[in-house]
Coordinates of C-alpha atoms and ligand atoms in Angstrom, one line a residue:
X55 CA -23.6 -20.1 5.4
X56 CA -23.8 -17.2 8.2
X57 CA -25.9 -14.6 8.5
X58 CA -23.6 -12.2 7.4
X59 CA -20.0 -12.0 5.2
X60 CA -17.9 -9.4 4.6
X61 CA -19.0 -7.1 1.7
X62 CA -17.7 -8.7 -2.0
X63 CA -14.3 -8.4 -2.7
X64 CA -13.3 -7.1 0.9
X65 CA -10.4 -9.1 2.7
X66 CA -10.6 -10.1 6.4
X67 CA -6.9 -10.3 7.5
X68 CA -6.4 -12.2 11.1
X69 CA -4.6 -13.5 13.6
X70 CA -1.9 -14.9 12.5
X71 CA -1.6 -13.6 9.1
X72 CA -2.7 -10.3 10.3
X73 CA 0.8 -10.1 11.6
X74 CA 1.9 -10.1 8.4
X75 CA -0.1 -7.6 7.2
X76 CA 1.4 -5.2 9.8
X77 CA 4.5 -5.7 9.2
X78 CA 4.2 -5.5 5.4
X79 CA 2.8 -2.2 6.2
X80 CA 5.0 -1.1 9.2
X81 CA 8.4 -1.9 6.7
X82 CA 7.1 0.2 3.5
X83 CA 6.3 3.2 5.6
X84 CA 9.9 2.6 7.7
X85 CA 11.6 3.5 4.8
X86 CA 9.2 6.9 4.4
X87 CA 10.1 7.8 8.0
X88 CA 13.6 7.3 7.5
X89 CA 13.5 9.5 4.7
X90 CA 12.1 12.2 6.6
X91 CA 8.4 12.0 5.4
X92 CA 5.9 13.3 8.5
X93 CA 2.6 11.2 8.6
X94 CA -0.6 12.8 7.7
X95 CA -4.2 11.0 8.5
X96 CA -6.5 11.5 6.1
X97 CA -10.0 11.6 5.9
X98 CA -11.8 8.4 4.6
X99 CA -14.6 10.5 2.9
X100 CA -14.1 13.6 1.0
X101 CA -16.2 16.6 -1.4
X102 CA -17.1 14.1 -4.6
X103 CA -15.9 17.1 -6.2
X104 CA -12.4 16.8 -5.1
X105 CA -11.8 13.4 -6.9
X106 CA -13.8 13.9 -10.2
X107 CA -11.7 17.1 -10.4
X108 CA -8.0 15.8 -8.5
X109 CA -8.1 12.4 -10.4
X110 CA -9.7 12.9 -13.8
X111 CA -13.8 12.3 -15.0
X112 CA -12.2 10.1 -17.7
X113 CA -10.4 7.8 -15.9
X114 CA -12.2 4.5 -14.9
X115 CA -11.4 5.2 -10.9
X116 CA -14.1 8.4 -11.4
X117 CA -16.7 7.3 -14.2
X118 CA -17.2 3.7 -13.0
X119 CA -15.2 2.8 -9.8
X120 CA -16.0 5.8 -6.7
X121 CA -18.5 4.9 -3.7
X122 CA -20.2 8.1 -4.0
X123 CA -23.4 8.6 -1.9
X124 CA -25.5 11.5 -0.4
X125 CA -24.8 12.2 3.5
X126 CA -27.9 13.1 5.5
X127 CA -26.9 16.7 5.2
X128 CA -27.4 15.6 1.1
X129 CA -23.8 16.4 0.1
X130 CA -22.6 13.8 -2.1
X131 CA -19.3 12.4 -0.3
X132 CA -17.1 9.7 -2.0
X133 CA -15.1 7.1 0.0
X134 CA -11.5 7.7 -0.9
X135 CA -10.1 5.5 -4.1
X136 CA -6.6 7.0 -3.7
X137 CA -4.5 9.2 -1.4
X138 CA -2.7 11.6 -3.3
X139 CA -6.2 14.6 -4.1
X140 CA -6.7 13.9 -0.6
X141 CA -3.0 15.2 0.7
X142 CA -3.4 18.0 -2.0
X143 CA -6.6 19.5 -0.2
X144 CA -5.2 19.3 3.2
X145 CA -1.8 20.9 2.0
X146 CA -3.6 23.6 0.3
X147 CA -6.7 24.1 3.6
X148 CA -3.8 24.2 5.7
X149 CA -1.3 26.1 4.4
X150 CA 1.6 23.6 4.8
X151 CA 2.8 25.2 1.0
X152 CA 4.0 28.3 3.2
X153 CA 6.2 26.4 5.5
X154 CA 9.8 24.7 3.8
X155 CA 9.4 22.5 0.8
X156 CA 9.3 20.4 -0.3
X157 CA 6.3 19.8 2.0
X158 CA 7.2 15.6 2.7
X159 CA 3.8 13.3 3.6
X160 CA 3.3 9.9 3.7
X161 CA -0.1 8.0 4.7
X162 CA -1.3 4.6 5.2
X163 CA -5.0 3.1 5.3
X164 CA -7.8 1.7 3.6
X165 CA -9.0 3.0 -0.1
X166 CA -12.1 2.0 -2.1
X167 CA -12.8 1.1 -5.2
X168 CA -16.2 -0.6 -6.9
X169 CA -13.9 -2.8 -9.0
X170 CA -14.5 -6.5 -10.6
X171 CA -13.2 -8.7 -7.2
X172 CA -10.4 -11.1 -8.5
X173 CA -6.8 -12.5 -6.7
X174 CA -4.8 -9.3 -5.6
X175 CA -8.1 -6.9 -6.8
X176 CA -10.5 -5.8 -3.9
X177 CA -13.3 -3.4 -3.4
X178 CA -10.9 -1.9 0.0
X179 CA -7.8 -2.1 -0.8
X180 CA -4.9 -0.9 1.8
X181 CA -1.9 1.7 0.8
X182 CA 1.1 2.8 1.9
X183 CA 1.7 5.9 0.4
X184 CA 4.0 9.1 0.1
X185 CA 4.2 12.6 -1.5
X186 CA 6.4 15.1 -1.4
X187 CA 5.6 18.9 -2.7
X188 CA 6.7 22.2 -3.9
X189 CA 10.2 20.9 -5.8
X190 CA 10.6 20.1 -9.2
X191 CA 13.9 18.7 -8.5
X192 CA 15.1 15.1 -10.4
X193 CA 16.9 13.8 -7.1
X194 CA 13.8 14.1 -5.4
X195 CA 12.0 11.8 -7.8
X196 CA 14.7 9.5 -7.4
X197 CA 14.5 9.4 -3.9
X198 CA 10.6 9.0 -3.9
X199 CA 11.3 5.8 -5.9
X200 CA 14.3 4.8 -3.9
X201 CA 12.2 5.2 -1.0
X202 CA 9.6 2.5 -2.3
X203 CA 12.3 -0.2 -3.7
X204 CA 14.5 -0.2 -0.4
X205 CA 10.7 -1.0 1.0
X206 CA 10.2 -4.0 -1.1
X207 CA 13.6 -4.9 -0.4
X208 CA 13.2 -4.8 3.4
X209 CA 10.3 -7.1 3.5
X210 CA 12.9 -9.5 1.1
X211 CA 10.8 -9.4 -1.4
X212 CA 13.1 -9.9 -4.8
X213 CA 11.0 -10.9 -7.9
X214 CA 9.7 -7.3 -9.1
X215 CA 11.3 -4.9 -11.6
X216 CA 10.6 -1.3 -11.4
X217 CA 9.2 0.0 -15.4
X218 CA 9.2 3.9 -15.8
X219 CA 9.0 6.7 -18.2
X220 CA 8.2 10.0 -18.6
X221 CA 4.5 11.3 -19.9
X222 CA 6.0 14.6 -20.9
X223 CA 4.8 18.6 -19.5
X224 CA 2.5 21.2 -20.3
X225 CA 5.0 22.4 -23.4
X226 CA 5.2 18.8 -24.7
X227 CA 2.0 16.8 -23.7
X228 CA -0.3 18.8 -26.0
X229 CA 1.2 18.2 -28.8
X230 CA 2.2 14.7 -28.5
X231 CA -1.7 13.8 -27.6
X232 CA -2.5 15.7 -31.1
X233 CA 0.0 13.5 -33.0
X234 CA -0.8 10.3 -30.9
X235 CA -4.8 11.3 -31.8
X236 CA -3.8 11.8 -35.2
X237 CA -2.8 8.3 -35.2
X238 CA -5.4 6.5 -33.5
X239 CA -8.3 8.2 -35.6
X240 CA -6.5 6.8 -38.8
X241 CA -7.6 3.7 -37.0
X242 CA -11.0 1.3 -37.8
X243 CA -11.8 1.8 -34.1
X244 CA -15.1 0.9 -32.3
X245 CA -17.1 3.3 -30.6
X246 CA -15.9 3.6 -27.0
X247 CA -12.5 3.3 -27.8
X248 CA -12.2 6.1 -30.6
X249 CA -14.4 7.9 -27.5
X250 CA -11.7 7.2 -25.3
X251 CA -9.0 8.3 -27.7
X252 CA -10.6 11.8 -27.7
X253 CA -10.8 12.2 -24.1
X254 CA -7.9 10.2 -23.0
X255 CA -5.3 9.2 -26.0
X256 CA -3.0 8.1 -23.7
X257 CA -5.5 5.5 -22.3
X258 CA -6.0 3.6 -25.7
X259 CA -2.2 2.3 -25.9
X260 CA -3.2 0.8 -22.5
X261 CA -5.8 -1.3 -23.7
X262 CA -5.0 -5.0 -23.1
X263 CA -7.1 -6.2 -26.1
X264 CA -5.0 -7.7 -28.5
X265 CA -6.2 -6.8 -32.1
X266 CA -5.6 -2.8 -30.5
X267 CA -2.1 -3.9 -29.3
X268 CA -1.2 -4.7 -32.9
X269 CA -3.2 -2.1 -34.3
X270 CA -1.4 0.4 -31.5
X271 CA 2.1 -1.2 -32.1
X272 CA 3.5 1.6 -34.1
X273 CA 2.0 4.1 -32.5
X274 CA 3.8 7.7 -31.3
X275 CA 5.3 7.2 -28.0
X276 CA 5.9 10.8 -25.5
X277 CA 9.3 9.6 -24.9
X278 CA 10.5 10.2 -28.0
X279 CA 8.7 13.5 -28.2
X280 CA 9.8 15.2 -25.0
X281 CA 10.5 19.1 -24.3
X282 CA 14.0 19.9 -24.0
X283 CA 13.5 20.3 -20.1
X284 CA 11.3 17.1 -19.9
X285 CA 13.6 14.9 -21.6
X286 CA 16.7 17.0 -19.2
X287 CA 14.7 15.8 -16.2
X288 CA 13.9 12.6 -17.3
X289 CA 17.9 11.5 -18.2
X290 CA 18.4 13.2 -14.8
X291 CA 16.2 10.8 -12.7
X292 CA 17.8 8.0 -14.6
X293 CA 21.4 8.9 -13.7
X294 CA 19.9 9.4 -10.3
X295 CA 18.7 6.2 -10.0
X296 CA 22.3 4.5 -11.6
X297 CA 23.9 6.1 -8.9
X298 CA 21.9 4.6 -6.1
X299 CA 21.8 1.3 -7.6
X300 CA 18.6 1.2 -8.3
X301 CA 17.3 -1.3 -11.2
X302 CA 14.7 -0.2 -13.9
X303 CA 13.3 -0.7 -17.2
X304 CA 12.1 1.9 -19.5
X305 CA 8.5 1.3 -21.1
X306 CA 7.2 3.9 -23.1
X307 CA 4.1 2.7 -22.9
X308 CA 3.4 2.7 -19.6
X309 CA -0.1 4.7 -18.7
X310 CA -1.5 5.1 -15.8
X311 CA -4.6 4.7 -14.4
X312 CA -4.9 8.4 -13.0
X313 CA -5.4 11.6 -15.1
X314 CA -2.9 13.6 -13.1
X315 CA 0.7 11.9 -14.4
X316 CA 3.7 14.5 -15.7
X317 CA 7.0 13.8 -16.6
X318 CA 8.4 11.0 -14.3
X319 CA 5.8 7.9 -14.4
X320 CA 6.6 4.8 -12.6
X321 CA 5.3 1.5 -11.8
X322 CA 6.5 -1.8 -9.5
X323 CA 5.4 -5.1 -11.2
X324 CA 6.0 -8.4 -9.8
X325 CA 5.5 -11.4 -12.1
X326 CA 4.0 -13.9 -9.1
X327 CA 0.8 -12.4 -9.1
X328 CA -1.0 -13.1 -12.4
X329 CA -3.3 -10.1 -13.9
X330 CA -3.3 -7.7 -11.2
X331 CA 0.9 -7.4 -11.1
X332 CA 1.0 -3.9 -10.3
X333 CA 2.4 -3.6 -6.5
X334 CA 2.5 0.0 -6.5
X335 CA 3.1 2.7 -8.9
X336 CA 3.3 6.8 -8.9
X337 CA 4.8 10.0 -10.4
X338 CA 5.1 13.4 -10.6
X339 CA 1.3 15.7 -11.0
X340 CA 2.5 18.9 -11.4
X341 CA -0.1 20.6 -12.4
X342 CA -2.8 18.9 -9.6
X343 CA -2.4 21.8 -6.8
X344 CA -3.0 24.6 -9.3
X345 CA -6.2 22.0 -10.3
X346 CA -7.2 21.9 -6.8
X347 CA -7.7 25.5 -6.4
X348 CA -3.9 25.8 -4.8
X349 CA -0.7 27.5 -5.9
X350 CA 0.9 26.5 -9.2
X351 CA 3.2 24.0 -7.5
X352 CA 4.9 20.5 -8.5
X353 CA 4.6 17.1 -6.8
X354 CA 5.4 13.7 -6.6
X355 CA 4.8 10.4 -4.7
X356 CA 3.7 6.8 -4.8
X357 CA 1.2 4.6 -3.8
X358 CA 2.0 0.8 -2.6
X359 CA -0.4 -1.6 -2.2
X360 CA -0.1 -3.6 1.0
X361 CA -2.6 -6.2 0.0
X362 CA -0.7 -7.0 -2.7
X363 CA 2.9 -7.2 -1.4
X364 CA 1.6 -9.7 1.0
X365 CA 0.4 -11.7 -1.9
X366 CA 3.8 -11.2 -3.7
X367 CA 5.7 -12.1 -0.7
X368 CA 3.3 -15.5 -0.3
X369 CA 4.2 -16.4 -4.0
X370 CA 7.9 -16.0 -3.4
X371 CA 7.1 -18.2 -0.1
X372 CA 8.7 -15.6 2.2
X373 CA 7.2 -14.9 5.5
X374 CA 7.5 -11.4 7.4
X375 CA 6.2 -10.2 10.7
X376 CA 6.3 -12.0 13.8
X377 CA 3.0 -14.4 14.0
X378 CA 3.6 -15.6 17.3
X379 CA 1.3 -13.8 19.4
X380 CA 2.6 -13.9 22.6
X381 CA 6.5 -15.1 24.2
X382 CA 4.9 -16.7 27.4
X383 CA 1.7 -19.1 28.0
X384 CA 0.8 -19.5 31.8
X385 CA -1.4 -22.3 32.9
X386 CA -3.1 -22.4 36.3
X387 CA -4.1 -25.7 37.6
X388 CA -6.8 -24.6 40.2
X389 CA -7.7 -21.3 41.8
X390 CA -5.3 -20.1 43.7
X391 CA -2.8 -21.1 40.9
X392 CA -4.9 -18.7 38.9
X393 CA -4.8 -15.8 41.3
X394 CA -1.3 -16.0 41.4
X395 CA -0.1 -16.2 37.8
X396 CA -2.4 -13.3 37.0
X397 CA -0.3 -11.4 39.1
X398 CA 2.9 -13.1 37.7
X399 CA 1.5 -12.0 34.1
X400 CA 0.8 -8.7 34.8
X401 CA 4.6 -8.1 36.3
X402 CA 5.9 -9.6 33.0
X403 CA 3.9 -7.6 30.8
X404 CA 5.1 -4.5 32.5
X405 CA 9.0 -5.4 31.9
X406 CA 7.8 -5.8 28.4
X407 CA 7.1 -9.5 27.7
X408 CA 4.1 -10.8 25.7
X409 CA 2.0 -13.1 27.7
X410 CA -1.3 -15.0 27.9
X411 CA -2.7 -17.7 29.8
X412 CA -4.9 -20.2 30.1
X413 CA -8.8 -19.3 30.8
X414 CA -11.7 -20.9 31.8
X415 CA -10.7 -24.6 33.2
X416 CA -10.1 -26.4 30.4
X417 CA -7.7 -28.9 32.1
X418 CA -4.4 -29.1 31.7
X419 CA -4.6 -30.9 28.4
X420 CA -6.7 -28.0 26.9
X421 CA -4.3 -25.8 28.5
X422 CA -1.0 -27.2 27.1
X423 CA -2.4 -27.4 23.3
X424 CA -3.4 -23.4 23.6
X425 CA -0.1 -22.5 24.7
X426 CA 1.5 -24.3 22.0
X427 CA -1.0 -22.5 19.2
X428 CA -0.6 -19.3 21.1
X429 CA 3.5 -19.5 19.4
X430 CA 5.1 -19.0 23.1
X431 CA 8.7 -20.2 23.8
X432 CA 7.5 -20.4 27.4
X433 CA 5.2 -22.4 29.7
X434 CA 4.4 -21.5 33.6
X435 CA 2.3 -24.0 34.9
X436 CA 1.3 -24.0 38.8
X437 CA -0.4 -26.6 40.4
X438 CA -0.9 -27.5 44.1
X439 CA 2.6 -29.3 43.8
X440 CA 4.2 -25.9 43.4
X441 CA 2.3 -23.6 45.7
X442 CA 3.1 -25.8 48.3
X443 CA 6.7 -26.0 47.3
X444 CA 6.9 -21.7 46.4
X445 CA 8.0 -22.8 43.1
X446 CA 6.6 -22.4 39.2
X447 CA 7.7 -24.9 36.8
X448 CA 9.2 -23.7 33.7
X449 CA 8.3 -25.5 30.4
X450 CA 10.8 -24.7 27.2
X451 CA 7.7 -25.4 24.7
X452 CA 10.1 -26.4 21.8
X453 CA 12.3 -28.8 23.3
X454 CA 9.6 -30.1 26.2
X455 CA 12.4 -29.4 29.0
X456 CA 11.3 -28.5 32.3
X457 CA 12.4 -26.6 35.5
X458 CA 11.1 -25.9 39.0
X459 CA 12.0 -21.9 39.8
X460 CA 11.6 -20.2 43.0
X461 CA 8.4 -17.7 42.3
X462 CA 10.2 -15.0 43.7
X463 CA 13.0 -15.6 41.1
X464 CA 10.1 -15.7 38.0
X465 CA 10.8 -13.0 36.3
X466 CA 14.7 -13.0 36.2
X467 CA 14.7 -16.8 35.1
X468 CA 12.0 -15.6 31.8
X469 CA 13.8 -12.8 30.6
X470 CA 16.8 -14.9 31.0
X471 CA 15.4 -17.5 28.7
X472 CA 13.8 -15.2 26.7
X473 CA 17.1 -13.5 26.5
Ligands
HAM650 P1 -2.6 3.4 -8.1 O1 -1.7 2.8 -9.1 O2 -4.1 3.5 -8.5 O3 -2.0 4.7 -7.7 O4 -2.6 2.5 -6.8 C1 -1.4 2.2 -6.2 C2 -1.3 0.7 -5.8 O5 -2.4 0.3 -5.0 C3 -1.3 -0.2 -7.0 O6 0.0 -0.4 -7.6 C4 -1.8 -1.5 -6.4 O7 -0.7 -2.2 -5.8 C5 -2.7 -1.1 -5.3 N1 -4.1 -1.2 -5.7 C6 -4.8 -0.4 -6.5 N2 -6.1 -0.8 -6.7 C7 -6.1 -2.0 -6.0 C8 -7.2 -3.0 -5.8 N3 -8.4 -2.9 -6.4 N4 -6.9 -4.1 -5.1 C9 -5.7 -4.2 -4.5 N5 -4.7 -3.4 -4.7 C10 -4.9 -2.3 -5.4 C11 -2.6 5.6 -6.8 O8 -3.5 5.3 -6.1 C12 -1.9 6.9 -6.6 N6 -2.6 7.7 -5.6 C13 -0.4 6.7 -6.3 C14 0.3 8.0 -6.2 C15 0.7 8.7 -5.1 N7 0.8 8.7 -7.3 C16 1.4 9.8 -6.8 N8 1.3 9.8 -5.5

């Protein structure tokens, strides 16, 4: 036991997984950028306010899940649980709403939730997330979701399906929660969840508890009670995404965990990852800006969960990223050596090449064994043999060959090899 660990349910991600990480991240926001979504950084601490009001007191993210606290100033400040309240502030304090929409964002970073720690669920999690604003326009939703399946696909990462519906607008949503509340208080239901079904309706045909799953099996669904120009929409996005080629499955049950959800719902599920499947999900909110205090205008994005693509990716036994940490190992054998393949590193770096070497005097045994861990294709190793000669001998570290090379002539013969 150390002193210290990292706090519960908080991943560590190194060297050389940590490469992995990156590029998991790096390829889903790729896809944003090519899609024309500018980044914004957002702050990791907002107003408590914001969130209780942006993503709904009922929802289990604000009643049991926030790291709130009191700053020294005694505001209460709440580390972020999700992205997209946070993009609505700034777009509204900003003004980016009077500029051409849609306004296009997309963010990446650490979120927080107090949740139960399990496989695939931590207390920080790490997004990669996009919204776009100010257009209620069904290609756009199809791209938002385009955007996130060509960003599982990049990574290679096959075994998901993409499940969507449509949770209805302000014309239709009222009264389907009346008829779907209706239902549920016909039901024998105990206390909290006939609570829940008068705050949150919706959240009851979520529940994962079996006897409410067959009590809940015949319940109204809001797919088959849309508006005219929710259900127009909807079909829209659909054709949108038969055109592009993009698989799905409708589930008019989907809920989500967020109170802001209108009309177009989604979520990406892989199957590899036990409970906690979900590997990102989102929608249109359009009434959140007008929530927020901003103009009355319509939105959509996504959040993607980096921590659990990598997991999905693991379970598939796919590998992404580059975890070789450096293309050349040098090893000095003696002092001068040293002096002179620090200078022989340093020109290498400059044209671009990773390298590292070997520190400290280990001996050449030591030396050898770090710059096979360190993944290089490359050793230089100088002794006194090749300072006297003006040579530095070239190692290939995967097939053991070896060369003598004029030192002049260094860099040309690496990036050669390197090619
Ligand atoms: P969310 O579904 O709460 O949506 O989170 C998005 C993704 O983050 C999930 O699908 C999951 O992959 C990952 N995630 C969430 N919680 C955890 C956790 N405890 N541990 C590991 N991964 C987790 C949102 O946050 C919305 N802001 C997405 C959005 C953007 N909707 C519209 N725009």
């Amino acid at each position: 036991m150390t002193d210290f660990q990292a706090p519960k349910g908080v991943p560590d991600y190194l060297p050389p997984d940590s490469a992995q990480f990156v590029a998991v991240r790096d390829g889903l926001l790729e896809q944003a950028r090519r899609a024309g979504y500018g980044h914004i950084e957002l702050p990791i601490f907002e107003d408590t306010g914001l969130f209780a009001r942006g993503v709904g007191e009922s929802t289990d993210v604000v009643s049991k899940e926030m790291y709130t606290f009191a700053d020294r100033g005694n505001r209460s400040v709440t580390l972020r649980p999700e992205g997209t309240a946070g993009v609505m502030r700034a777009v509204i304090e900003h003004g980016l709403d009077r500029g051409p929409l849609p306004v296009k964002l997309c963010y990446a970073g650490p979120f927080f939730r107090y949740e139960r720690p399990q496989a695939g669920r931590y207390r920080q999690l790490q997004q990669v997330g996009v919204e776009a604003i100010g257009v209620d326009d069904p290609a756009l939703d199809a791209e938002v979701i385009a955007v996130a399946d060509a960003g599982f696909r990049s990574l290679g990462l096959e075994g998901f399906r993409l499940e969507i519906t449509s949770l209805g607008d302000e014309t239709c949503r009222p009264l389907y929660r009346e008829l779907l509340q209706d239902f549920l208080f016909k039901l024998d239901l105990d206390e909290e969840t006939r609570r829940r079904a008068e705050l949150n309706p919706l959240r009851v045909l979520d529940d994962k508890r079996p006897h409410i799953r067959e009590m809940t099996a015949d319940a109204p669904v809001m797919l088959d009670h849309l508006s005219d120009v929710a259900k127009q929409h909807f079909d829209a996005v659909l054709a949108h995404l038969d055109a592009l080629g993009v698989p799905y499955e409708i589930n008019p049950r989907l809920v989500r965990g967020l109170d802001y959800y209108t009309k177009t719902t989604f979520e990406f599920v892989h199957d590899g990852l036990g409970a906690q499947s979900g590997i990102g999900g989102g929608g249109r909110y359009d009434g959140l800006m007008r929530q927020l205090g901003g103009k009355d205008l319509s939105g959509i994005g996504f959040g993607l969960g980096v921590d659990r693509t990598l997991l999905a990716l693991k379970a598939e036994g796919k590998t992404v990223g580059d975890t070789r940490r450096v293309d050349v190992f040098c090893v000095p054998l003696g002092e001068q050596a040293k002096a002179q393949l620090v200078v022989v590193a340093a020109r290498l770096r400059a044209a671009g090449v990773r390298v590292d070497m070997a520190y400290g005097d280990r001996g050449v045994k030591g030396a050898m064994r770090a710059a096979d861990r360190s993944g290089a294709a490359i050793a230089l190793v100088v002794g006194d043999g090749e300072i006297e000669a003006g040579t530095v001998k070239v190692k290939d570290l995967a097939t053991g060959e070896q060369v003598d090379v004029a030192a002049d002539d260094i860099q040309t013969a690496v990036l050669t090899r390197l090619g």
